[in-house]
C-alpha cells in the first residue's frame, strides 16, 4: 500500500500543510519467474508421469498450473486451482480416473507459476513418452469351417485396437500351438 499527501509551495519557497493522506494499492502486473528444473519420470508399468521442478522463489507465489497436450501449441490445463506445495513440488499424472495414460503416445507437459494477483509465468516444457505396454484387444466371434475343397476358412471380428498392426494365426496339429501365418 502506498500513501500520498500533497502540499502547496509558493515562489518564495513557503510550503503549506500537507493534505490528508490518500492510499492506493497498485495493480500487480508482473508475473513470477518461470519455473526451473522441470523433469518428467515415466513409470512404465502403470503408465503414469511424475513431474518435478524447483520451488519458485516468488514472494507472492500462490501455486502452479500444470498443462498437458500432444504438442506444445494445443495444451489443456489439467488442474483446476493452482497447486501449492510444501517442500519440493511434484505432480503425478496417472490419466483419467488413474487408469494410466494412453500407451504409445508422446505427451508434452508445461508448468507455470501463479502469483496471488493471478499473474502467470511463461510455460516451461518437458516431454514424456508413454510406453506401449498394453496388448491389443483380443479378436472375437472366432470360428473355423471346412470348405468343399478340403481347406479351412477362419472367420473373426478383428481387434478394435487403434494401433493394430496384424493378426497372427496359430495352428495345433496335436503338438501344441505353433505360429502358422500372419495377416496384415
PDB file of N, CA, C and O in Angstrom, residues 16-77:
ATOM      1  N   UNK A  16       2.801  24.858   2.365  1.00  0.00           N
ATOM      2  CA  UNK A  16       1.580  24.731   3.157  1.00  0.00           C
ATOM      3  C   UNK A  16       1.608  23.431   3.952  1.00  0.00           C
ATOM      4  O   UNK A  16       2.512  22.609   3.810  1.00  0.00           O
ATOM      5  N   UNK A  17       0.580  23.265   4.787  1.00  0.00           N
ATOM      6  CA  UNK A  17       0.404  21.987   5.468  1.00  0.00           C
ATOM      7  C   UNK A  17       0.095  20.924   4.417  1.00  0.00           C
ATOM      8  O   UNK A  17      -0.464  21.210   3.374  1.00  0.00           O
ATOM      9  N   UNK A  18       0.443  19.693   4.731  1.00  0.00           N
ATOM     10  CA  UNK A  18       0.147  18.592   3.824  1.00  0.00           C
ATOM     11  C   UNK A  18      -1.340  18.245   3.899  1.00  0.00           C
ATOM     12  O   UNK A  18      -1.973  18.362   4.951  1.00  0.00           O
ATOM     13  N   UNK A  19      -1.858  17.808   2.767  1.00  0.00           N
ATOM     14  CA  UNK A  19      -3.256  17.373   2.731  1.00  0.00           C
ATOM     15  C   UNK A  19      -3.398  16.080   3.519  1.00  0.00           C
ATOM     16  O   UNK A  19      -2.409  15.464   3.921  1.00  0.00           O
ATOM     17  N   UNK A  20      -4.627  15.666   3.690  1.00  0.00           N
ATOM     18  CA  UNK A  20      -4.861  14.355   4.287  1.00  0.00           C
ATOM     19  C   UNK A  20      -4.321  13.270   3.355  1.00  0.00           C
ATOM     20  O   UNK A  20      -4.225  13.462   2.140  1.00  0.00           O
ATOM     21  N   UNK A  21      -3.958  12.124   3.897  1.00  0.00           N
ATOM     22  CA  UNK A  21      -3.357  11.088   3.047  1.00  0.00           C
ATOM     23  C   UNK A  21      -4.395  10.399   2.159  1.00  0.00           C
ATOM     24  O   UNK A  21      -5.559  10.268   2.507  1.00  0.00           O
ATOM     25  N   UNK A  22      -3.935   9.958   1.007  1.00  0.00           N
ATOM     26  CA  UNK A  22      -4.716   9.093   0.104  1.00  0.00           C
ATOM     27  C   UNK A  22      -3.901   7.816  -0.086  1.00  0.00           C
ATOM     28  O   UNK A  22      -2.675   7.865  -0.229  1.00  0.00           O
ATOM     29  N   UNK A  23      -4.590   6.686  -0.076  1.00  0.00           N
ATOM     30  CA  UNK A  23      -3.872   5.410  -0.218  1.00  0.00           C
ATOM     31  C   UNK A  23      -4.239   4.740  -1.538  1.00  0.00           C
ATOM     32  O   UNK A  23      -5.318   4.963  -2.090  1.00  0.00           O
ATOM     33  N   UNK A  24      -3.348   3.923  -1.997  1.00  0.00           N
ATOM     34  CA  UNK A  24      -3.574   3.183  -3.244  1.00  0.00           C
ATOM     35  C   UNK A  24      -2.770   1.883  -3.185  1.00  0.00           C
ATOM     36  O   UNK A  24      -1.675   1.847  -2.634  1.00  0.00           O
ATOM     37  N   UNK A  25      -3.359   0.857  -3.741  1.00  0.00           N
ATOM     38  CA  UNK A  25      -2.634  -0.406  -3.928  1.00  0.00           C
ATOM     39  C   UNK A  25      -2.477  -0.566  -5.437  1.00  0.00           C
ATOM     40  O   UNK A  25      -3.456  -0.770  -6.144  1.00  0.00           O
ATOM     41  N   UNK A  26      -1.261  -0.432  -5.950  1.00  0.00           N
ATOM     42  CA  UNK A  26      -1.078  -0.559  -7.399  1.00  0.00           C
ATOM     43  C   UNK A  26      -1.392  -1.976  -7.860  1.00  0.00           C
ATOM     44  O   UNK A  26      -1.177  -2.945  -7.130  1.00  0.00           O
ATOM     45  N   UNK A  27      -1.915  -2.065  -9.066  1.00  0.00           N
ATOM     46  CA  UNK A  27      -2.214  -3.374  -9.639  1.00  0.00           C
ATOM     47  C   UNK A  27      -0.905  -4.075  -9.977  1.00  0.00           C
ATOM     48  O   UNK A  27      -0.028  -3.514 -10.629  1.00  0.00           O
ATOM     49  N   UNK A  28      -0.778  -5.319  -9.528  1.00  0.00           N
ATOM     50  CA  UNK A  28       0.402  -6.125  -9.812  1.00  0.00           C
ATOM     51  C   UNK A  28       0.233  -6.753 -11.186  1.00  0.00           C
ATOM     52  O   UNK A  28      -0.682  -7.542 -11.404  1.00  0.00           O
ATOM     53  N   UNK A  29       1.081  -6.406 -12.108  1.00  0.00           N
ATOM     54  CA  UNK A  29       1.023  -6.980 -13.457  1.00  0.00           C
ATOM     55  C   UNK A  29       2.300  -7.741 -13.804  1.00  0.00           C
ATOM     56  O   UNK A  29       2.478  -8.161 -14.935  1.00  0.00           O
ATOM     57  N   UNK A  30       3.153  -7.936 -12.817  1.00  0.00           N
ATOM     58  CA  UNK A  30       4.418  -8.623 -13.054  1.00  0.00           C
ATOM     59  C   UNK A  30       4.270 -10.103 -12.722  1.00  0.00           C
ATOM     60  O   UNK A  30       4.007 -10.457 -11.571  1.00  0.00           O
ATOM     61  N   UNK A  31       4.441 -10.970 -13.722  1.00  0.00           N
ATOM     62  CA  UNK A  31       4.327 -12.404 -13.429  1.00  0.00           C
ATOM     63  C   UNK A  31       5.535 -12.890 -12.640  1.00  0.00           C
ATOM     64  O   UNK A  31       6.606 -12.295 -12.690  1.00  0.00           O
ATOM     65  N   UNK A  32       5.360 -13.991 -11.934  1.00  0.00           N
ATOM     66  CA  UNK A  32       6.500 -14.571 -11.230  1.00  0.00           C
ATOM     67  C   UNK A  32       7.504 -15.143 -12.233  1.00  0.00           C
ATOM     68  O   UNK A  32       7.169 -15.355 -13.397  1.00  0.00           O
ATOM     69  N   UNK A  33       8.715 -15.393 -11.794  1.00  0.00           N
ATOM     70  CA  UNK A  33       9.689 -16.007 -12.714  1.00  0.00           C
ATOM     71  C   UNK A  33       9.234 -17.411 -13.116  1.00  0.00           C
ATOM     72  O   UNK A  33       8.503 -18.084 -12.377  1.00  0.00           O
ATOM     73  N   UNK A  34       9.669 -17.831 -14.300  1.00  0.00           N
ATOM     74  CA  UNK A  34       9.331 -19.171 -14.798  1.00  0.00           C
ATOM     75  C   UNK A  34       9.928 -20.236 -13.883  1.00  0.00           C
ATOM     76  O   UNK A  34      10.960 -20.016 -13.249  1.00  0.00           O
ATOM     77  N   UNK A  35       9.261 -21.378 -13.819  1.00  0.00           N
ATOM     78  CA  UNK A  35       9.790 -22.486 -13.027  1.00  0.00           C
ATOM     79  C   UNK A  35      11.067 -22.996 -13.684  1.00  0.00           C
ATOM     80  O   UNK A  35      11.292 -22.804 -14.885  1.00  0.00           O
ATOM     81  N   UNK A  36      11.904 -23.639 -12.926  1.00  0.00           N
ATOM     82  CA  UNK A  36      13.161 -24.192 -13.442  1.00  0.00           C
ATOM     83  C   UNK A  36      13.288 -25.639 -13.002  1.00  0.00           C
ATOM     84  O   UNK A  36      12.593 -26.094 -12.088  1.00  0.00           O
ATOM     85  N   UNK A  37      14.178 -26.340 -13.665  1.00  0.00           N
ATOM     86  CA  UNK A  37      14.488 -27.708 -13.270  1.00  0.00           C
ATOM     87  C   UNK A  37      13.362 -28.692 -13.485  1.00  0.00           C
ATOM     88  O   UNK A  37      13.287 -29.709 -12.790  1.00  0.00           O
ATOM     89  N   UNK A  38      12.487 -28.448 -14.462  1.00  0.00           N
ATOM     90  CA  UNK A  38      11.353 -29.357 -14.680  1.00  0.00           C
ATOM     91  C   UNK A  38      11.850 -30.681 -15.261  1.00  0.00           C
ATOM     92  O   UNK A  38      12.721 -30.705 -16.123  1.00  0.00           O
ATOM     93  N   UNK A  39      11.293 -31.769 -14.738  1.00  0.00           N
ATOM     94  CA  UNK A  39      11.644 -33.106 -15.225  1.00  0.00           C
ATOM     95  C   UNK A  39      10.399 -33.986 -15.219  1.00  0.00           C
ATOM     96  O   UNK A  39       9.448 -33.722 -14.488  1.00  0.00           O
ATOM     97  N   UNK A  40      10.428 -35.008 -16.059  1.00  0.00           N
ATOM     98  CA  UNK A  40       9.314 -35.954 -16.154  1.00  0.00           C
ATOM     99  C   UNK A  40       9.871 -37.366 -16.063  1.00  0.00           C
ATOM    100  O   UNK A  40      10.727 -37.756 -16.849  1.00  0.00           O
ATOM    101  N   UNK A  41       9.387 -38.113 -15.095  1.00  0.00           N
ATOM    102  CA  UNK A  41       9.765 -39.519 -14.942  1.00  0.00           C
ATOM    103  C   UNK A  41       8.557 -40.363 -15.315  1.00  0.00           C
ATOM    104  O   UNK A  41       7.474 -40.180 -14.762  1.00  0.00           O
ATOM    105  N   UNK A  42       8.729 -41.278 -16.261  1.00  0.00           N
ATOM    106  CA  UNK A  42       7.643 -42.153 -16.695  1.00  0.00           C
ATOM    107  C   UNK A  42       7.730 -43.455 -15.915  1.00  0.00           C
ATOM    108  O   UNK A  42       8.777 -44.105 -15.886  1.00  0.00           O
ATOM    109  N   UNK A  43       6.622 -43.833 -15.263  1.00  0.00           N
ATOM    110  CA  UNK A  43       6.535 -45.117 -14.575  1.00  0.00           C
ATOM    111  C   UNK A  43       5.901 -46.077 -15.575  1.00  0.00           C
ATOM    112  O   UNK A  43       4.698 -46.026 -15.825  1.00  0.00           O
ATOM    113  N   UNK A  44       6.741 -46.914 -16.173  1.00  0.00           N
ATOM    114  CA  UNK A  44       6.333 -47.721 -17.321  1.00  0.00           C
ATOM    115  C   UNK A  44       5.159 -48.650 -17.025  1.00  0.00           C
ATOM    116  O   UNK A  44       4.182 -48.682 -17.762  1.00  0.00           O
ATOM    117  N   UNK A  45       5.232 -49.405 -15.965  1.00  0.00           N
ATOM    118  CA  UNK A  45       4.202 -50.407 -15.675  1.00  0.00           C
ATOM    119  C   UNK A  45       2.825 -49.770 -15.497  1.00  0.00           C
ATOM    120  O   UNK A  45       1.829 -50.279 -16.007  1.00  0.00           O
ATOM    121  N   UNK A  46       2.761 -48.659 -14.802  1.00  0.00           N
ATOM    122  CA  UNK A  46       1.479 -48.014 -14.508  1.00  0.00           C
ATOM    123  C   UNK A  46       1.112 -46.938 -15.522  1.00  0.00           C
ATOM    124  O   UNK A  46       0.043 -46.349 -15.434  1.00  0.00           O
ATOM    125  N   UNK A  47       2.007 -46.652 -16.474  1.00  0.00           N
ATOM    126  CA  UNK A  47       1.806 -45.620 -17.493  1.00  0.00           C
ATOM    127  C   UNK A  47       1.381 -44.295 -16.853  1.00  0.00           C
ATOM    128  O   UNK A  47       0.366 -43.715 -17.188  1.00  0.00           O
ATOM    129  N   UNK A  48       2.198 -43.830 -15.913  1.00  0.00           N
ATOM    130  CA  UNK A  48       1.953 -42.530 -15.299  1.00  0.00           C
ATOM    131  C   UNK A  48       3.227 -41.709 -15.382  1.00  0.00           C
ATOM    132  O   UNK A  48       4.313 -42.248 -15.611  1.00  0.00           O
ATOM    133  N   UNK A  49       3.069 -40.398 -15.213  1.00  0.00           N
ATOM    134  CA  UNK A  49       4.195 -39.478 -15.300  1.00  0.00           C
ATOM    135  C   UNK A  49       4.307 -38.716 -13.986  1.00  0.00           C
ATOM    136  O   UNK A  49       3.304 -38.214 -13.471  1.00  0.00           O
ATOM    137  N   UNK A  50       5.523 -38.660 -13.459  1.00  0.00           N
ATOM    138  CA  UNK A  50       5.787 -37.887 -12.253  1.00  0.00           C
ATOM    139  C   UNK A  50       6.574 -36.651 -12.669  1.00  0.00           C
ATOM    140  O   UNK A  50       7.701 -36.761 -13.150  1.00  0.00           O
ATOM    141  N   UNK A  51       5.947 -35.485 -12.520  1.00  0.00           N
ATOM    142  CA  UNK A  51       6.600 -34.214 -12.839  1.00  0.00           C
ATOM    143  C   UNK A  51       7.217 -33.644 -11.573  1.00  0.00           C
ATOM    144  O   UNK A  51       6.622 -33.735 -10.494  1.00  0.00           O
ATOM    145  N   UNK A  52       8.380 -33.051 -11.708  1.00  0.00           N
ATOM    146  CA  UNK A  52       9.039 -32.381 -10.583  1.00  0.00           C
ATOM    147  C   UNK A  52       9.715 -31.120 -11.120  1.00  0.00           C
ATOM    148  O   UNK A  52      10.078 -31.055 -12.292  1.00  0.00           O
ATOM    149  N   UNK A  53       9.873 -30.116 -10.260  1.00  0.00           N
ATOM    150  CA  UNK A  53      10.539 -28.871 -10.633  1.00  0.00           C
ATOM    151  C   UNK A  53      11.017 -28.181  -9.376  1.00  0.00           C
ATOM    152  O   UNK A  53      10.684 -28.600  -8.267  1.00  0.00           O
ATOM    153  N   UNK A  54      11.818 -27.158  -9.557  1.00  0.00           N
ATOM    154  CA  UNK A  54      12.355 -26.408  -8.423  1.00  0.00           C
ATOM    155  C   UNK A  54      11.290 -25.470  -7.870  1.00  0.00           C
ATOM    156  O   UNK A  54      10.471 -24.935  -8.618  1.00  0.00           O
ATOM    157  N   UNK A  55      11.319 -25.248  -6.574  1.00  0.00           N
ATOM    158  CA  UNK A  55      10.385 -24.332  -5.924  1.00  0.00           C
ATOM    159  C   UNK A  55      10.651 -22.911  -6.411  1.00  0.00           C
ATOM    160  O   UNK A  55      11.797 -22.483  -6.495  1.00  0.00           O
ATOM    161  N   UNK A  56       9.573 -22.186  -6.728  1.00  0.00           N
ATOM    162  CA  UNK A  56       9.709 -20.798  -7.165  1.00  0.00           C
ATOM    163  C   UNK A  56      10.099 -19.931  -5.971  1.00  0.00           C
ATOM    164  O   UNK A  56       9.644 -20.150  -4.852  1.00  0.00           O
ATOM    165  N   UNK A  57      10.907 -18.917  -6.237  1.00  0.00           N
ATOM    166  CA  UNK A  57      11.314 -18.012  -5.159  1.00  0.00           C
ATOM    167  C   UNK A  57      10.468 -16.736  -5.149  1.00  0.00           C
ATOM    168  O   UNK A  57      10.822 -15.774  -4.483  1.00  0.00           O
ATOM    169  N   UNK A  58       9.357 -16.729  -5.880  1.00  0.00           N
ATOM    170  CA  UNK A  58       8.479 -15.553  -5.901  1.00  0.00           C
ATOM    171  C   UNK A  58       7.883 -15.335  -4.512  1.00  0.00           C
ATOM    172  O   UNK A  58       7.344 -16.261  -3.906  1.00  0.00           O
ATOM    173  N   UNK A  59       7.970 -14.110  -4.014  1.00  0.00           N
ATOM    174  CA  UNK A  59       7.456 -13.804  -2.681  1.00  0.00           C
ATOM    175  C   UNK A  59       5.948 -13.844  -2.587  1.00  0.00           C
ATOM    176  O   UNK A  59       5.391 -14.071  -1.510  1.00  0.00           O
ATOM    177  N   UNK A  60       5.261 -13.653  -3.709  1.00  0.00           N
ATOM    178  CA  UNK A  60       3.791 -13.642  -3.705  1.00  0.00           C
ATOM    179  C   UNK A  60       3.221 -14.859  -4.436  1.00  0.00           C
ATOM    180  O   UNK A  60       2.150 -14.797  -5.015  1.00  0.00           O
ATOM    181  N   UNK A  61       3.925 -15.981  -4.396  1.00  0.00           N
ATOM    182  CA  UNK A  61       3.516 -17.194  -5.098  1.00  0.00           C
ATOM    183  C   UNK A  61       2.230 -17.758  -4.509  1.00  0.00           C
ATOM    184  O   UNK A  61       2.106 -17.934  -3.305  1.00  0.00           O
ATOM    185  N   UNK A  62       1.271 -18.055  -5.387  1.00  0.00           N
ATOM    186  CA  UNK A  62       0.036 -18.725  -4.977  1.00  0.00           C
ATOM    187  C   UNK A  62       0.121 -20.226  -5.245  1.00  0.00           C
ATOM    188  O   UNK A  62      -0.412 -21.032  -4.512  1.00  0.00           O
ATOM    189  N   UNK A  63       0.781 -20.596  -6.338  1.00  0.00           N
ATOM    190  CA  UNK A  63       0.901 -22.015  -6.673  1.00  0.00           C
ATOM    191  C   UNK A  63       1.343 -22.209  -8.104  1.00  0.00           C
ATOM    192  O   UNK A  63       1.947 -21.321  -8.715  1.00  0.00           O
ATOM    193  N   UNK A  64       0.979 -23.379  -8.670  1.00  0.00           N
ATOM    194  CA  UNK A  64       1.428 -23.759 -10.005  1.00  0.00           C
ATOM    195  C   UNK A  64       0.256 -24.328 -10.796  1.00  0.00           C
ATOM    196  O   UNK A  64      -0.622 -24.986 -10.251  1.00  0.00           O
ATOM    197  N   UNK A  65       0.284 -24.094 -12.118  1.00  0.00           N
ATOM    198  CA  UNK A  65      -0.644 -24.744 -13.038  1.00  0.00           C
ATOM    199  C   UNK A  65       0.128 -25.788 -13.825  1.00  0.00           C
ATOM    200  O   UNK A  65       1.303 -25.592 -14.170  1.00  0.00           O
ATOM    201  N   UNK A  66      -0.554 -26.890 -14.157  1.00  0.00           N
ATOM    202  CA  UNK A  66       0.027 -27.965 -14.956  1.00  0.00           C
ATOM    203  C   UNK A  66      -0.790 -28.070 -16.239  1.00  0.00           C
ATOM    204  O   UNK A  66      -2.020 -28.084 -16.198  1.00  0.00           O
ATOM    205  N   UNK A  67      -0.105 -28.169 -17.367  1.00  0.00           N
ATOM    206  CA  UNK A  67      -0.738 -28.317 -18.679  1.00  0.00           C
ATOM    207  C   UNK A  67      -0.238 -29.605 -19.317  1.00  0.00           C
ATOM    208  O   UNK A  67       0.888 -30.039 -19.081  1.00  0.00           O
ATOM    209  N   UNK A  68      -1.105 -30.196 -20.188  1.00  0.00           N
ATOM    210  CA  UNK A  68      -0.711 -31.411 -20.914  1.00  0.00           C
ATOM    211  C   UNK A  68      -1.291 -31.346 -22.314  1.00  0.00           C
ATOM    212  O   UNK A  68      -2.398 -30.843 -22.521  1.00  0.00           O
ATOM    213  N   UNK A  69      -0.546 -31.868 -23.293  1.00  0.00           N
ATOM    214  CA  UNK A  69      -1.030 -31.931 -24.668  1.00  0.00           C
ATOM    215  C   UNK A  69      -0.123 -32.797 -25.521  1.00  0.00           C
ATOM    216  O   UNK A  69       0.969 -33.181 -25.106  1.00  0.00           O
ATOM    217  N   UNK A  70      -0.592 -33.090 -26.736  1.00  0.00           N
ATOM    218  CA  UNK A  70       0.213 -33.895 -27.650  1.00  0.00           C
ATOM    219  C   UNK A  70       1.200 -33.032 -28.439  1.00  0.00           C
ATOM    220  O   UNK A  70       2.071 -33.551 -29.107  1.00  0.00           O
ATOM    221  N   UNK A  71       1.029 -31.715 -28.391  1.00  0.00           N
ATOM    222  CA  UNK A  71       2.043 -30.799 -28.900  1.00  0.00           C
ATOM    223  C   UNK A  71       1.964 -29.510 -28.089  1.00  0.00           C
ATOM    224  O   UNK A  71       0.995 -29.258 -27.394  1.00  0.00           O
ATOM    225  N   UNK A  72       3.003 -28.696 -28.198  1.00  0.00           N
ATOM    226  CA  UNK A  72       3.108 -27.504 -27.352  1.00  0.00           C
ATOM    227  C   UNK A  72       2.075 -26.437 -27.689  1.00  0.00           C
ATOM    228  O   UNK A  72       1.794 -25.576 -26.859  1.00  0.00           O
ATOM    229  N   UNK A  73       1.498 -26.498 -28.872  1.00  0.00           N
ATOM    230  CA  UNK A  73       0.542 -25.471 -29.288  1.00  0.00           C
ATOM    231  C   UNK A  73      -0.891 -25.772 -28.842  1.00  0.00           C
ATOM    232  O   UNK A  73      -1.729 -24.888 -28.824  1.00  0.00           O
ATOM    233  N   UNK A  74      -1.163 -27.017 -28.521  1.00  0.00           N
ATOM    234  CA  UNK A  74      -2.515 -27.399 -28.089  1.00  0.00           C
ATOM    235  C   UNK A  74      -2.425 -28.140 -26.759  1.00  0.00           C
ATOM    236  O   UNK A  74      -2.332 -29.352 -26.727  1.00  0.00           O
ATOM    237  N   UNK A  75      -2.464 -27.359 -25.702  1.00  0.00           N
ATOM    238  CA  UNK A  75      -2.359 -27.939 -24.365  1.00  0.00           C
ATOM    239  C   UNK A  75      -3.568 -27.522 -23.541  1.00  0.00           C
ATOM    240  O   UNK A  75      -4.106 -26.432 -23.719  1.00  0.00           O
ATOM    241  N   UNK A  76      -3.966 -28.391 -22.649  1.00  0.00           N
ATOM    242  CA  UNK A  76      -5.070 -28.100 -21.739  1.00  0.00           C
ATOM    243  C   UNK A  76      -4.546 -28.098 -20.308  1.00  0.00           C
ATOM    244  O   UNK A  76      -3.690 -28.924 -19.954  1.00  0.00           O
ATOM    245  N   UNK A  77      -5.076 -27.186 -19.517  1.00  0.00           N
ATOM    246  CA  UNK A  77      -4.700 -27.166 -18.104  1.00  0.00           C
ATOM    247  C   UNK A  77      -5.394 -28.344 -17.443  1.00  0.00           C
ATOM    248  O   UNK A  77      -6.592 -28.539 -17.591  1.00  0.00           O
TER     249      UNK A  77
END
